[in-house]
GROMACS .gro file of C-alpha atoms in nm:
model
  492
    1MET     CA    1   2.329   6.076   5.285
    2VAL     CA    2   1.980   6.188   5.380
    3GLU     CA    3   1.868   6.170   5.017
    4THR     CA    4   2.002   5.816   4.981
    5PHE     CA    5   1.826   5.701   5.299
    6GLY     CA    6   1.500   5.853   5.175
    7PHE     CA    7   1.538   5.687   4.838
    8ASN     CA    8   1.603   5.347   4.997
    9ARG     CA    9   1.304   5.387   5.226
   10PHE     CA   10   1.089   5.475   4.925
   11SER     CA   11   1.221   5.172   4.733
   12ASN     CA   12   1.160   4.936   5.021
   13GLN     CA   13   0.810   5.069   5.067
   14HIS     CA   14   0.744   5.033   4.693
   15ARG     CA   15   0.861   4.671   4.693
   16LEU     CA   16   0.651   4.599   5.001
   17ASP     CA   17   0.342   4.750   4.840
   18LEU     CA   18   0.407   4.552   4.519
   19LYS     CA   19   0.447   4.230   4.718
   20ARG     CA   20   0.122   4.289   4.906
   21TRP     CA   21  -0.057   4.367   4.580
   22ILE     CA   22   0.063   4.044   4.418
   23GLN     CA   23  -0.034   3.842   4.724
   24GLY     CA   24  -0.376   4.003   4.718
   25VAL     CA   25  -0.425   3.932   4.351
   26VAL     CA   26  -0.313   3.573   4.391
   27SER     CA   27  -0.530   3.526   4.697
   28SER     CA   28  -0.838   3.679   4.543
   29HIS     CA   29  -0.797   3.487   4.218
   30LYS     CA   30  -0.687   3.157   4.363
   31THR     CA   31  -0.986   2.976   4.227
   32LEU     CA   32  -0.944   3.135   3.884
   33PHE     CA   33  -0.578   3.041   3.869
   34THR     CA   34  -0.661   2.686   3.968
   35VAL     CA   35  -0.924   2.659   3.697
   36LEU     CA   36  -0.691   2.809   3.436
   37TRP     CA   37  -0.415   2.569   3.537
   38ILE     CA   38  -0.647   2.271   3.503
   39VAL     CA   39  -0.777   2.392   3.165
   40THR     CA   40  -0.424   2.454   3.039
   41PHE     CA   41  -0.303   2.114   3.154
   42ALA     CA   42  -0.604   1.943   3.000
   43SER     CA   43  -0.556   2.132   2.673
   44VAL     CA   44  -0.191   2.034   2.652
   45PHE     CA   45  -0.279   1.674   2.736
   46LEU     CA   46  -0.547   1.657   2.470
   47TRP     CA   47  -0.322   1.833   2.217
   48GLN     CA   48  -0.042   1.587   2.280
   49LYS     CA   49  -0.287   1.298   2.266
   50ASN     CA   50  -0.421   1.420   1.932
   51ILE     CA   51  -0.070   1.457   1.799
   52VAL     CA   52   0.019   1.106   1.910
   53ASP     CA   53  -0.306   0.966   1.777
   54GLY     CA   54  -0.253   1.153   1.454
   55LEU     CA   55   0.095   1.015   1.413
   56ASN     CA   56  -0.024   0.670   1.511
   57ILE     CA   57  -0.366   0.682   1.351
   58PHE     CA   58  -0.278   0.356   1.185
   59ARG     CA   59  -0.132   0.204   1.500
   60ARG     CA   60  -0.306  -0.117   1.407
   61THR     CA   61   0.001  -0.146   1.179
   62PRO     CA   62   0.281  -0.173   1.439
   63GLN     CA   63   0.593   0.028   1.369
   64ARG     CA   64   0.872  -0.207   1.473
   65PRO     CA   65   1.216  -0.047   1.437
   66ILE     CA   66   1.438  -0.236   1.197
   67PRO     CA   67   1.815  -0.216   1.245
   68ARG     CA   68   1.982  -0.010   0.973
   69LEU     CA   69   2.346  -0.052   1.065
   70ARG     CA   70   2.528  -0.384   1.040
   71PRO     CA   71   2.850  -0.462   1.225
   72VAL     CA   72   3.015  -0.586   0.904
   73ALA     CA   73   2.996  -0.460   0.545
   74PHE     CA   74   3.123  -0.626   0.228
   75ASN     CA   75   3.152  -0.516  -0.133
   76LEU     CA   76   3.039  -0.749  -0.408
   77THR     CA   77   3.384  -0.717  -0.563
   78ASP     CA   78   3.527  -0.880  -0.248
   79PHE     CA   79   3.368  -1.201  -0.373
   80GLY     CA   80   3.478  -1.171  -0.736
   81GLY     CA   81   3.192  -0.958  -0.871
   82VAL     CA   82   3.247  -0.777  -1.201
   83GLY     CA   83   3.005  -0.499  -1.299
   84ASP     CA   84   3.060  -0.494  -1.675
   85GLY     CA   85   2.710  -0.608  -1.776
   86VAL     CA   86   2.852  -0.925  -1.934
   87THR     CA   87   3.018  -1.128  -1.659
   88MET     CA   88   2.785  -1.355  -1.460
   89ASN     CA   89   2.786  -1.262  -1.091
   90THR     CA   90   2.560  -1.532  -0.950
   91GLU     CA   91   2.841  -1.707  -0.763
   92ALA     CA   92   2.967  -1.375  -0.626
   93PHE     CA   93   2.623  -1.298  -0.483
   94GLU     CA   94   2.593  -1.649  -0.341
   95ARG     CA   95   2.935  -1.634  -0.172
   96ALA     CA   96   2.851  -1.293  -0.024
   97VAL     CA   97   2.516  -1.414   0.112
   98LEU     CA   98   2.682  -1.720   0.265
   99ALA     CA   99   2.937  -1.500   0.442
  100ILE     CA  100   2.660  -1.281   0.583
  101ALA     CA  101   2.458  -1.585   0.692
  102LYS     CA  102   2.747  -1.685   0.919
  103LEU     CA  103   2.720  -1.349   1.097
  104GLY     CA  104   2.354  -1.378   1.192
  105LYS     CA  105   2.412  -1.407   1.567
  106LYS     CA  106   2.636  -1.100   1.555
  107GLY     CA  107   2.381  -0.877   1.380
  108GLY     CA  108   2.437  -0.986   1.022
  109GLY     CA  109   2.606  -0.793   0.746
  110GLN     CA  110   2.563  -0.551   0.459
  111LEU     CA  111   2.641  -0.627   0.096
  112ASN     CA  112   2.731  -0.318  -0.104
  113VAL     CA  113   2.667  -0.333  -0.477
  114GLN     CA  114   2.881  -0.060  -0.628
  115ALA     CA  115   2.814   0.140  -0.943
  116GLY     CA  116   2.810  -0.086  -1.248
  117ASN     CA  117   2.595  -0.338  -1.431
  118TRP     CA  118   2.588  -0.666  -1.241
  119LEU     CA  119   2.445  -0.947  -1.452
  120THR     CA  120   2.314  -1.241  -1.250
  121ALA     CA  121   2.083  -1.538  -1.238
  122PRO     CA  122   1.838  -1.559  -0.945
  123PHE     CA  123   1.989  -1.573  -0.596
  124ASN     CA  124   1.859  -1.597  -0.238
  125LEU     CA  125   1.887  -1.355   0.052
  126THR     CA  126   1.951  -1.449   0.415
  127SER     CA  127   1.830  -1.319   0.752
  128HIS     CA  128   1.989  -1.013   0.914
  129MET     CA  129   2.108  -0.890   0.576
  130THR     CA  130   2.115  -0.550   0.409
  131LEU     CA  131   2.145  -0.541   0.032
  132PHE     CA  132   2.264  -0.188  -0.053
  133LEU     CA  133   2.262  -0.059  -0.411
  134ALA     CA  134   2.482   0.242  -0.468
  135GLU     CA  135   2.392   0.519  -0.708
  136ASP     CA  136   2.428   0.391  -1.066
  137ALA     CA  137   2.437   0.030  -0.947
  138VAL     CA  138   2.218  -0.197  -1.161
  139ILE     CA  139   2.148  -0.563  -1.087
  140LEU     CA  140   2.050  -0.721  -1.419
  141GLY     CA  141   1.849  -1.040  -1.440
  142ILE     CA  142   1.970  -1.281  -1.704
  143GLU     CA  143   1.714  -1.321  -1.981
  144ASP     CA  144   1.757  -1.692  -2.054
  145GLU     CA  145   1.492  -1.878  -1.853
  146LYS     CA  146   1.707  -2.190  -1.820
  147TYR     CA  147   1.900  -2.007  -1.546
  148TRP     CA  148   1.581  -1.941  -1.348
  149PRO     CA  149   1.501  -2.222  -1.102
  150LEU     CA  150   1.160  -2.384  -1.087
  151MET     CA  151   0.968  -2.373  -0.760
  152PRO     CA  152   0.650  -2.541  -0.634
  153PRO     CA  153   0.329  -2.346  -0.690
  154LEU     CA  154   0.220  -2.115  -0.410
  155PRO     CA  155   0.008  -2.316  -0.166
  156SER     CA  156  -0.275  -2.061  -0.170
  157TYR     CA  157  -0.293  -2.075  -0.552
  158GLY     CA  158  -0.271  -2.451  -0.606
  159LEU     CA  159  -0.087  -2.419  -0.934
  160GLY     CA  160   0.109  -2.162  -1.126
  161ARG     CA  161  -0.083  -1.845  -1.198
  162GLU     CA  162  -0.038  -1.896  -1.574
  163HIS     CA  163   0.033  -2.270  -1.611
  164PRO     CA  164  -0.031  -2.583  -1.402
  165GLY     CA  165   0.268  -2.720  -1.217
  166PRO     CA  166   0.588  -2.545  -1.106
  167ARG     CA  167   0.662  -2.176  -1.149
  168TYR     CA  168   0.979  -1.983  -1.209
  169GLY     CA  169   1.140  -1.834  -0.900
  170SER     CA  170   1.218  -1.466  -0.858
  171LEU     CA  171   1.539  -1.287  -0.944
  172ILE     CA  172   1.592  -1.193  -0.580
  173HIS     CA  173   1.430  -1.439  -0.344
  174GLY     CA  174   1.396  -1.512   0.025
  175GLN     CA  175   1.209  -1.764   0.241
  176ASN     CA  176   1.165  -1.794   0.619
  177LEU     CA  177   1.376  -1.487   0.682
  178LYS     CA  178   1.385  -1.222   0.952
  179ASP     CA  179   1.528  -0.870   0.945
  180VAL     CA  180   1.601  -0.809   0.577
  181ILE     CA  181   1.667  -0.470   0.420
  182ILE     CA  182   1.694  -0.385   0.051
  183THR     CA  183   1.790  -0.021   0.012
  184GLY     CA  184   2.041   0.213  -0.143
  185HIS     CA  185   2.103   0.543  -0.315
  186ASN     CA  186   1.834   0.473  -0.575
  187GLY     CA  187   2.021   0.187  -0.737
  188THR     CA  188   1.822  -0.034  -0.974
  189ILE     CA  189   1.711  -0.396  -0.998
  190ASP     CA  190   1.623  -0.463  -1.362
  191GLY     CA  191   1.455  -0.789  -1.463
  192GLN     CA  192   1.509  -0.733  -1.838
  193GLY     CA  193   1.157  -0.859  -1.887
  194ARG     CA  194   1.105  -0.783  -2.253
  195SER     CA  195   1.208  -1.130  -2.370
  196TRP     CA  196   0.975  -1.284  -2.109
  197TRP     CA  197   0.682  -1.070  -2.225
  198THR     CA  198   0.743  -1.168  -2.588
  199LYS     CA  199   0.763  -1.540  -2.509
  200TYR     CA  200   0.448  -1.515  -2.297
  201ARG     CA  201   0.251  -1.357  -2.580
  202GLN     CA  202   0.384  -1.616  -2.824
  203LYS     CA  203   0.293  -1.898  -2.580
  204LEU     CA  204   0.653  -2.021  -2.567
  205LEU     CA  205   0.668  -2.058  -2.187
  206ASN     CA  206   0.565  -2.377  -2.008
  207HIS     CA  207   0.565  -2.229  -1.657
  208THR     CA  208   0.441  -1.918  -1.482
  209ARG     CA  209   0.686  -1.631  -1.507
  210GLY     CA  210   0.875  -1.531  -1.195
  211PRO     CA  211   0.855  -1.203  -0.999
  212LEU     CA  212   1.145  -0.962  -0.977
  213VAL     CA  213   1.162  -0.969  -0.595
  214GLN     CA  214   0.973  -1.224  -0.387
  215ILE     CA  215   1.000  -1.272  -0.011
  216MET     CA  216   0.797  -1.551   0.150
  217TRP     CA  217   0.708  -1.654   0.508
  218SER     CA  218   0.927  -1.378   0.652
  219SER     CA  219   0.905  -1.085   0.892
  220ASP     CA  220   1.060  -0.745   0.957
  221ILE     CA  221   1.129  -0.649   0.597
  222GLU     CA  222   1.224  -0.302   0.474
  223ILE     CA  223   1.256  -0.205   0.107
  224SER     CA  224   1.340   0.158   0.034
  225ASN     CA  225   1.521   0.405  -0.189
  226ILE     CA  226   1.561   0.182  -0.494
  227THR     CA  227   1.419   0.147  -0.844
  228LEU     CA  228   1.262  -0.177  -0.967
  229ARG     CA  229   1.200  -0.210  -1.338
  230ASN     CA  230   1.106  -0.444  -1.621
  231SER     CA  231   1.000  -0.741  -1.414
  232PRO     CA  232   0.915  -1.060  -1.605
  233PHE     CA  233   0.592  -1.086  -1.401
  234TRP     CA  234   0.476  -0.924  -1.073
  235THR     CA  235   0.746  -0.684  -0.958
  236LEU     CA  236   0.751  -0.697  -0.578
  237HIS     CA  237   0.569  -0.988  -0.413
  238PRO     CA  238   0.570  -1.025  -0.034
  239TYR     CA  239   0.396  -1.356   0.040
  240ASP     CA  240   0.262  -1.449   0.385
  241CYS     CA  241   0.489  -1.196   0.555
  242LYS     CA  242   0.454  -0.973   0.863
  243ASN     CA  243   0.587  -0.629   0.946
  244ILE     CA  244   0.687  -0.492   0.607
  245ARG     CA  245   0.767  -0.135   0.511
  246ILE     CA  246   0.810  -0.025   0.150
  247SER     CA  247   0.902   0.340   0.103
  248ASN     CA  248   1.051   0.569  -0.160
  249VAL     CA  249   1.052   0.298  -0.423
  250THR     CA  250   1.012   0.366  -0.795
  251ILE     CA  251   0.861   0.082  -0.999
  252LEU     CA  252   0.861   0.098  -1.378
  253ALA     CA  253   0.750  -0.114  -1.672
  254PRO     CA  254   0.600  -0.018  -2.009
  255ILE     CA  255   0.231   0.071  -1.967
  256TYR     CA  256   0.158  -0.137  -2.279
  257GLY     CA  257   0.312  -0.466  -2.387
  258ALA     CA  258   0.436  -0.570  -2.041
  259PRO     CA  259   0.168  -0.815  -1.926
  260ASN     CA  260   0.106  -0.877  -1.554
  261THR     CA  261   0.387  -0.649  -1.438
  262ASP     CA  262   0.202  -0.545  -1.120
  263GLY     CA  263   0.397  -0.304  -0.905
  264ILE     CA  264   0.348  -0.439  -0.550
  265ASP     CA  265   0.139  -0.745  -0.459
  266PRO     CA  266   0.090  -0.784  -0.083
  267ASP     CA  267  -0.029  -1.145  -0.064
  268SER     CA  268  -0.160  -1.285   0.267
  269CYS     CA  269   0.047  -1.020   0.446
  270GLU     CA  270  -0.010  -0.859   0.785
  271ASN     CA  271   0.108  -0.523   0.920
  272MET     CA  272   0.239  -0.347   0.613
  273VAL     CA  273   0.311   0.011   0.508
  274ILE     CA  274   0.358   0.123   0.149
  275GLU     CA  275   0.442   0.493   0.124
  276ASP     CA  276   0.599   0.763  -0.092
  277CYS     CA  277   0.628   0.550  -0.406
  278TYR     CA  278   0.599   0.617  -0.779
  279ILE     CA  279   0.458   0.330  -0.986
  280SER     CA  280   0.399   0.315  -1.362
  281VAL     CA  281   0.351  -0.040  -1.490
  282GLY     CA  282   0.167  -0.267  -1.734
  283ASP     CA  283  -0.094  -0.394  -1.485
  284ASP     CA  284  -0.215  -0.299  -1.135
  285GLY     CA  285   0.006  -0.053  -0.951
  286ILE     CA  286  -0.077  -0.230  -0.626
  287ALA     CA  287  -0.286  -0.547  -0.597
  288ILE     CA  288  -0.368  -0.681  -0.251
  289LYS     CA  289  -0.424  -1.058  -0.263
  290SER     CA  290  -0.480  -1.358  -0.034
  291GLY     CA  291  -0.511  -1.674  -0.243
  292TRP     CA  292  -0.717  -1.814  -0.527
  293ASP     CA  293  -1.051  -1.990  -0.486
  294GLN     CA  294  -1.051  -2.323  -0.299
  295TYR     CA  295  -0.673  -2.312  -0.249
  296GLY     CA  296  -0.685  -1.970  -0.088
  297ILE     CA  297  -0.980  -2.069   0.128
  298ALA     CA  298  -0.791  -2.376   0.252
  299TYR     CA  299  -0.468  -2.181   0.313
  300GLY     CA  300  -0.667  -1.929   0.514
  301ARG     CA  301  -0.418  -1.641   0.548
  302PRO     CA  302  -0.580  -1.296   0.508
  303SER     CA  303  -0.414  -0.972   0.413
  304SER     CA  304  -0.479  -0.726   0.695
  305ASN     CA  305  -0.361  -0.406   0.858
  306ILE     CA  306  -0.221  -0.242   0.546
  307LEU     CA  307  -0.157   0.129   0.503
  308ILE     CA  308  -0.098   0.272   0.155
  309LYS     CA  309  -0.023   0.644   0.142
  310ASN     CA  310   0.141   0.918  -0.063
  311LEU     CA  311   0.155   0.734  -0.396
  312VAL     CA  312   0.159   0.845  -0.759
  313VAL     CA  313   0.043   0.565  -0.988
  314GLN     CA  314  -0.019   0.511  -1.359
  315SER     CA  315  -0.186   0.198  -1.495
  316MET     CA  316  -0.326   0.218  -1.844
  317VAL     CA  317  -0.416  -0.153  -1.855
  318SER     CA  318  -0.565  -0.217  -1.511
  319ALA     CA  319  -0.594  -0.002  -1.194
  320GLY     CA  320  -0.386   0.215  -0.966
  321VAL     CA  321  -0.473   0.025  -0.648
  322SER     CA  322  -0.667  -0.304  -0.660
  323ILE     CA  323  -0.794  -0.555  -0.410
  324GLY     CA  324  -0.824  -0.901  -0.563
  325SER     CA  325  -0.919  -1.069  -0.765
  326GLU     CA  326  -0.739  -1.348  -0.573
  327MET     CA  327  -0.871  -1.264  -0.224
  328SER     CA  328  -1.006  -1.597  -0.099
  329GLY     CA  329  -0.826  -1.575   0.235
  330GLY     CA  330  -0.984  -1.237   0.304
  331VAL     CA  331  -0.871  -0.873   0.302
  332SER     CA  332  -0.948  -0.633   0.587
  333ASN     CA  333  -0.835  -0.317   0.765
  334VAL     CA  334  -0.683  -0.144   0.464
  335THR     CA  335  -0.636   0.233   0.439
  336VAL     CA  336  -0.551   0.406   0.112
  337GLU     CA  337  -0.484   0.778   0.146
  338ASN     CA  338  -0.319   1.058  -0.051
  339LEU     CA  339  -0.331   0.865  -0.377
  340TYR     CA  340  -0.285   1.034  -0.716
  341VAL     CA  341  -0.374   0.824  -1.019
  342TRP     CA  342  -0.316   0.971  -1.364
  343GLY     CA  343  -0.341   0.859  -1.727
  344SER     CA  344  -0.499   0.529  -1.626
  345ARG     CA  345  -0.779   0.294  -1.716
  346ARG     CA  346  -0.906   0.272  -1.358
  347ALA     CA  347  -0.805   0.439  -1.034
  348VAL     CA  348  -0.911   0.207  -0.748
  349ARG     CA  349  -1.078  -0.130  -0.792
  350ILE     CA  350  -1.211  -0.422  -0.591
  351LYS     CA  351  -1.257  -0.735  -0.802
  352THR     CA  352  -1.393  -1.075  -0.709
  353ALA     CA  353  -1.635  -1.345  -0.822
  354ALA     CA  354  -1.847  -1.637  -0.711
  355GLY     CA  355  -1.613  -1.919  -0.612
  356ARG     CA  356  -1.363  -1.691  -0.438
  357GLY     CA  357  -1.513  -1.701  -0.092
  358GLY     CA  358  -1.332  -1.481   0.157
  359TYR     CA  359  -1.418  -1.120   0.228
  360VAL     CA  360  -1.320  -0.759   0.160
  361ARG     CA  361  -1.420  -0.536   0.450
  362GLN     CA  362  -1.318  -0.236   0.655
  363ILE     CA  363  -1.152  -0.063   0.362
  364SER     CA  364  -1.102   0.314   0.386
  365TYR     CA  365  -1.008   0.542   0.095
  366ARG     CA  366  -0.921   0.904   0.179
  367ASN     CA  367  -0.796   1.194  -0.031
  368LEU     CA  368  -0.797   1.036  -0.375
  369THR     CA  369  -0.718   1.239  -0.687
  370PHE     CA  370  -0.801   1.112  -1.035
  371ASP     CA  371  -0.648   1.282  -1.338
  372ASN     CA  372  -0.750   1.162  -1.685
  373VAL     CA  373  -0.886   0.829  -1.567
  374ARG     CA  374  -1.154   0.632  -1.750
  375VAL     CA  375  -1.325   0.489  -1.443
  376GLY     CA  376  -1.251   0.623  -1.097
  377ILE     CA  377  -1.391   0.372  -0.847
  378VAL     CA  378  -1.476   0.015  -0.953
  379ILE     CA  379  -1.627  -0.268  -0.751
  380MET     CA  380  -1.696  -0.576  -0.961
  381THR     CA  381  -1.822  -0.921  -0.864
  382ASN     CA  382  -1.794  -1.106  -1.196
  383TYR     CA  383  -1.418  -1.143  -1.242
  384ASN     CA  384  -1.449  -1.505  -1.345
  385GLU     CA  385  -1.093  -1.639  -1.361
  386HIS     CA  386  -1.050  -1.971  -1.178
  387PRO     CA  387  -0.748  -2.199  -1.130
  388ASP     CA  388  -0.938  -2.514  -1.230
  389GLU     CA  389  -1.282  -2.673  -1.222
  390GLY     CA  390  -1.252  -2.764  -0.854
  391PHE     CA  391  -1.379  -2.433  -0.717
  392ASP     CA  392  -1.711  -2.411  -0.533
  393PRO     CA  393  -1.949  -2.171  -0.712
  394LYS     CA  394  -2.140  -2.135  -0.386
  395ALA     CA  395  -1.834  -1.991  -0.210
  396LEU     CA  396  -1.948  -1.629  -0.226
  397PRO     CA  397  -1.725  -1.340  -0.114
  398ILE     CA  398  -1.844  -1.078   0.134
  399LEU     CA  399  -1.800  -0.710   0.042
  400GLU     CA  400  -1.884  -0.464   0.318
  401ASP     CA  401  -1.779  -0.154   0.512
  402LEU     CA  402  -1.616   0.044   0.232
  403THR     CA  403  -1.560   0.419   0.278
  404PHE     CA  404  -1.463   0.680   0.018
  405GLN     CA  405  -1.391   1.027   0.155
  406GLY     CA  406  -1.228   1.321  -0.020
  407VAL     CA  407  -1.243   1.207  -0.383
  408HIS     CA  408  -1.152   1.468  -0.643
  409GLY     CA  409  -1.023   1.487  -0.996
  410GLN     CA  410  -1.075   1.583  -1.357
  411GLY     CA  411  -1.114   1.420  -1.696
  412VAL     CA  412  -1.295   1.113  -1.562
  413ARG     CA  413  -1.546   0.928  -1.781
  414VAL     CA  414  -1.722   0.725  -1.511
  415PRO     CA  415  -1.647   0.833  -1.153
  416VAL     CA  416  -1.811   0.530  -0.986
  417ARG     CA  417  -1.913   0.185  -1.107
  418ILE     CA  418  -2.030  -0.058  -0.836
  419HIS     CA  419  -2.146  -0.382  -0.993
  420GLY     CA  420  -2.290  -0.602  -0.721
  421SER     CA  421  -2.520  -0.892  -0.795
  422GLU     CA  422  -2.811  -1.076  -0.638
  423GLU     CA  423  -2.573  -1.335  -0.492
  424ILE     CA  424  -2.287  -1.096  -0.405
  425PHE     CA  425  -2.440  -0.787  -0.251
  426VAL     CA  426  -2.214  -0.487  -0.177
  427LYS     CA  427  -2.301  -0.360   0.172
  428ASN     CA  428  -2.242  -0.049   0.378
  429VAL     CA  429  -2.065   0.172   0.124
  430THR     CA  430  -2.015   0.539   0.219
  431PHE     CA  431  -1.930   0.836  -0.003
  432ARG     CA  432  -1.842   1.173   0.148
  433ASP     CA  433  -1.685   1.489   0.005
  434MET     CA  434  -1.663   1.394  -0.360
  435SER     CA  435  -1.625   1.626  -0.658
  436VAL     CA  436  -1.496   1.478  -0.983
  437GLY     CA  437  -1.482   1.664  -1.312
  438ILE     CA  438  -1.626   1.442  -1.580
  439SER     CA  439  -1.535   1.418  -1.947
  440TYR     CA  440  -1.868   1.264  -2.058
  441LYS     CA  441  -2.197   1.447  -2.009
  442LYS     CA  442  -2.418   1.143  -2.003
  443LYS     CA  443  -2.686   1.092  -1.742
  444HIS     CA  444  -2.579   0.765  -1.582
  445ILE     CA  445  -2.216   0.811  -1.487
  446PHE     CA  446  -2.245   0.721  -1.118
  447GLN     CA  447  -2.339   0.358  -1.178
  448CYS     CA  448  -2.467   0.105  -0.926
  449SER     CA  449  -2.632  -0.230  -0.894
  450TYR     CA  450  -2.711  -0.433  -0.583
  451VAL     CA  451  -2.539  -0.198  -0.341
  452GLN     CA  452  -2.650  -0.062  -0.005
  453GLY     CA  453  -2.496   0.245   0.153
  454ARG     CA  454  -2.509   0.618   0.193
  455VAL     CA  455  -2.397   0.952   0.057
  456ILE     CA  456  -2.311   1.217   0.317
  457GLY     CA  457  -2.311   1.584   0.219
  458THR     CA  458  -2.218   1.709  -0.125
  459VAL     CA  459  -2.122   1.455  -0.389
  460PHE     CA  460  -2.067   1.537  -0.758
  461PRO     CA  461  -2.167   1.402  -0.998
  462ALA     CA  462  -2.511   1.305  -0.869
  463PRO     CA  463  -2.496   0.967  -0.697
  464CYS     CA  464  -2.700   0.666  -0.800
  465GLU     CA  465  -3.044   0.608  -0.650
  466ASN     CA  466  -2.935   0.294  -0.464
  467LEU     CA  467  -2.774   0.501  -0.187
  468ASP     CA  468  -2.941   0.681   0.104
  469ARG     CA  469  -2.880   1.057   0.119
  470TYR     CA  470  -2.765   1.238   0.435
  471ASP     CA  471  -2.671   1.600   0.496
  472GLU     CA  472  -2.333   1.714   0.632
  473HIS     CA  473  -2.458   1.668   0.988
  474GLY     CA  474  -2.559   1.306   0.933
  475ARG     CA  475  -2.932   1.371   0.912
  476LEU     CA  476  -3.127   1.153   0.673
  477ILE     CA  477  -3.261   1.344   0.374
  478LYS     CA  478  -3.383   1.069   0.145
  479ARG     CA  479  -3.404   0.694   0.177
  480ALA     CA  480  -3.306   0.494  -0.134
  481PRO     CA  481  -3.610   0.343  -0.307
  482SER     CA  482  -3.425   0.013  -0.356
  483PRO     CA  483  -3.063  -0.101  -0.329
  484ASN     CA  484  -3.124  -0.349  -0.612
  485ILE     CA  485  -3.155  -0.094  -0.890
  486THR     CA  486  -2.928  -0.182  -1.182
  487ASP     CA  487  -2.773   0.102  -1.377
  488ILE     CA  488  -2.451  -0.031  -1.530
  489ASP     CA  489  -2.333   0.089  -1.869
  490TYR     CA  490  -2.008  -0.057  -1.998
  491ASP     CA  491  -2.031   0.126  -2.329
  492PHE     CA  492  -1.848   0.428  -2.194
   0.00000   0.00000   0.00000
């Protein structure tokens, strides 16, 4: 009993001493604890802010959630569809779309296209609709052009891109829509374009060929997890649309012999994301547009706030990612990052000409990789295709505020070719962190004319003399003798 009392007294005294010690430490270090608390709070705040800013670095492109679940779902077979590759399913698609259109106020509906080959003529979508292509589902466009409706020319083009007058519509079409989703388990939309390409080369068509998918004057569009292939003309053409997301889409056409089969053509579009796609086609992988000469100037709808990221592209005829040449309404605030271009004629290109008007500005390229590409970066101002003789040759485009950072690759003949002119000067171009393995050991492989800008830090191969040189810390090393030096060699 005495031992227990002594032990308890010792324990109580120990706890009392420990409590006093803690109070003393806290009291004597109150200021330190306060400072540490403030620093910790500030660090967490800044860390969270950086994370949020990093995730929303392109917050100029608003991320509006698009509903993925519809209250009602139909199968194409419910409307008489037959997926044997022979039966025409146009009426089945039309009946299904009409049924979904009646459900708009209730959230719309989903049309499931099951496994099979579903031959059809062009048909229209409706608002609040999900078109879902199951695995091994293939929507086949009928090859006979008499089933393809004629539509008025696009107002910002003035006439058909290939012929005056009307143009063929797209296989899957939509106008003045809201909340449309095309998705699936990597099902396919196949335009069976080979007959169109042959007739085009043989000059047997009297109207401009139609795209595979075209959505016009619409908003809140999502296209994901599908394959688009063998389009008669441009593959995916959003026209004057807002809030579009295209992700995990594979786009295919032969790299030779499939003329004008661009992958994705954002045209006078605003707030758009294109991500995680594979594109191998017979023209530009992506071509950002905004109208053609005087018609595009009059229409006046720019393409702006566009993010393109995480793409693999092959284009042996044209370029991986292009801006123009039809850019008369203007193109601005475009970011291209994490782009891999392989086995191609050009990697990234801006193309325009006198008569276009408009502007291309605030364009940022980051983390580009070129693999076996003839010309890496191209800016050209003499792309002289015009709709008719009514264009104004004094309508000169503005090219300015172009940034290239983190450009790498191998097997490139000409890493950079910037071909400005006395009338169309290329302004404020920046190169930073560039190292491209070249396949030609000629002297002039970083080519420039009529361009003003800067090189920051290490750039290989040696940049042209038109550009000012800065070190990694932004300190001027050497001022360019003249931005007007011309050093363009198209022989290699």
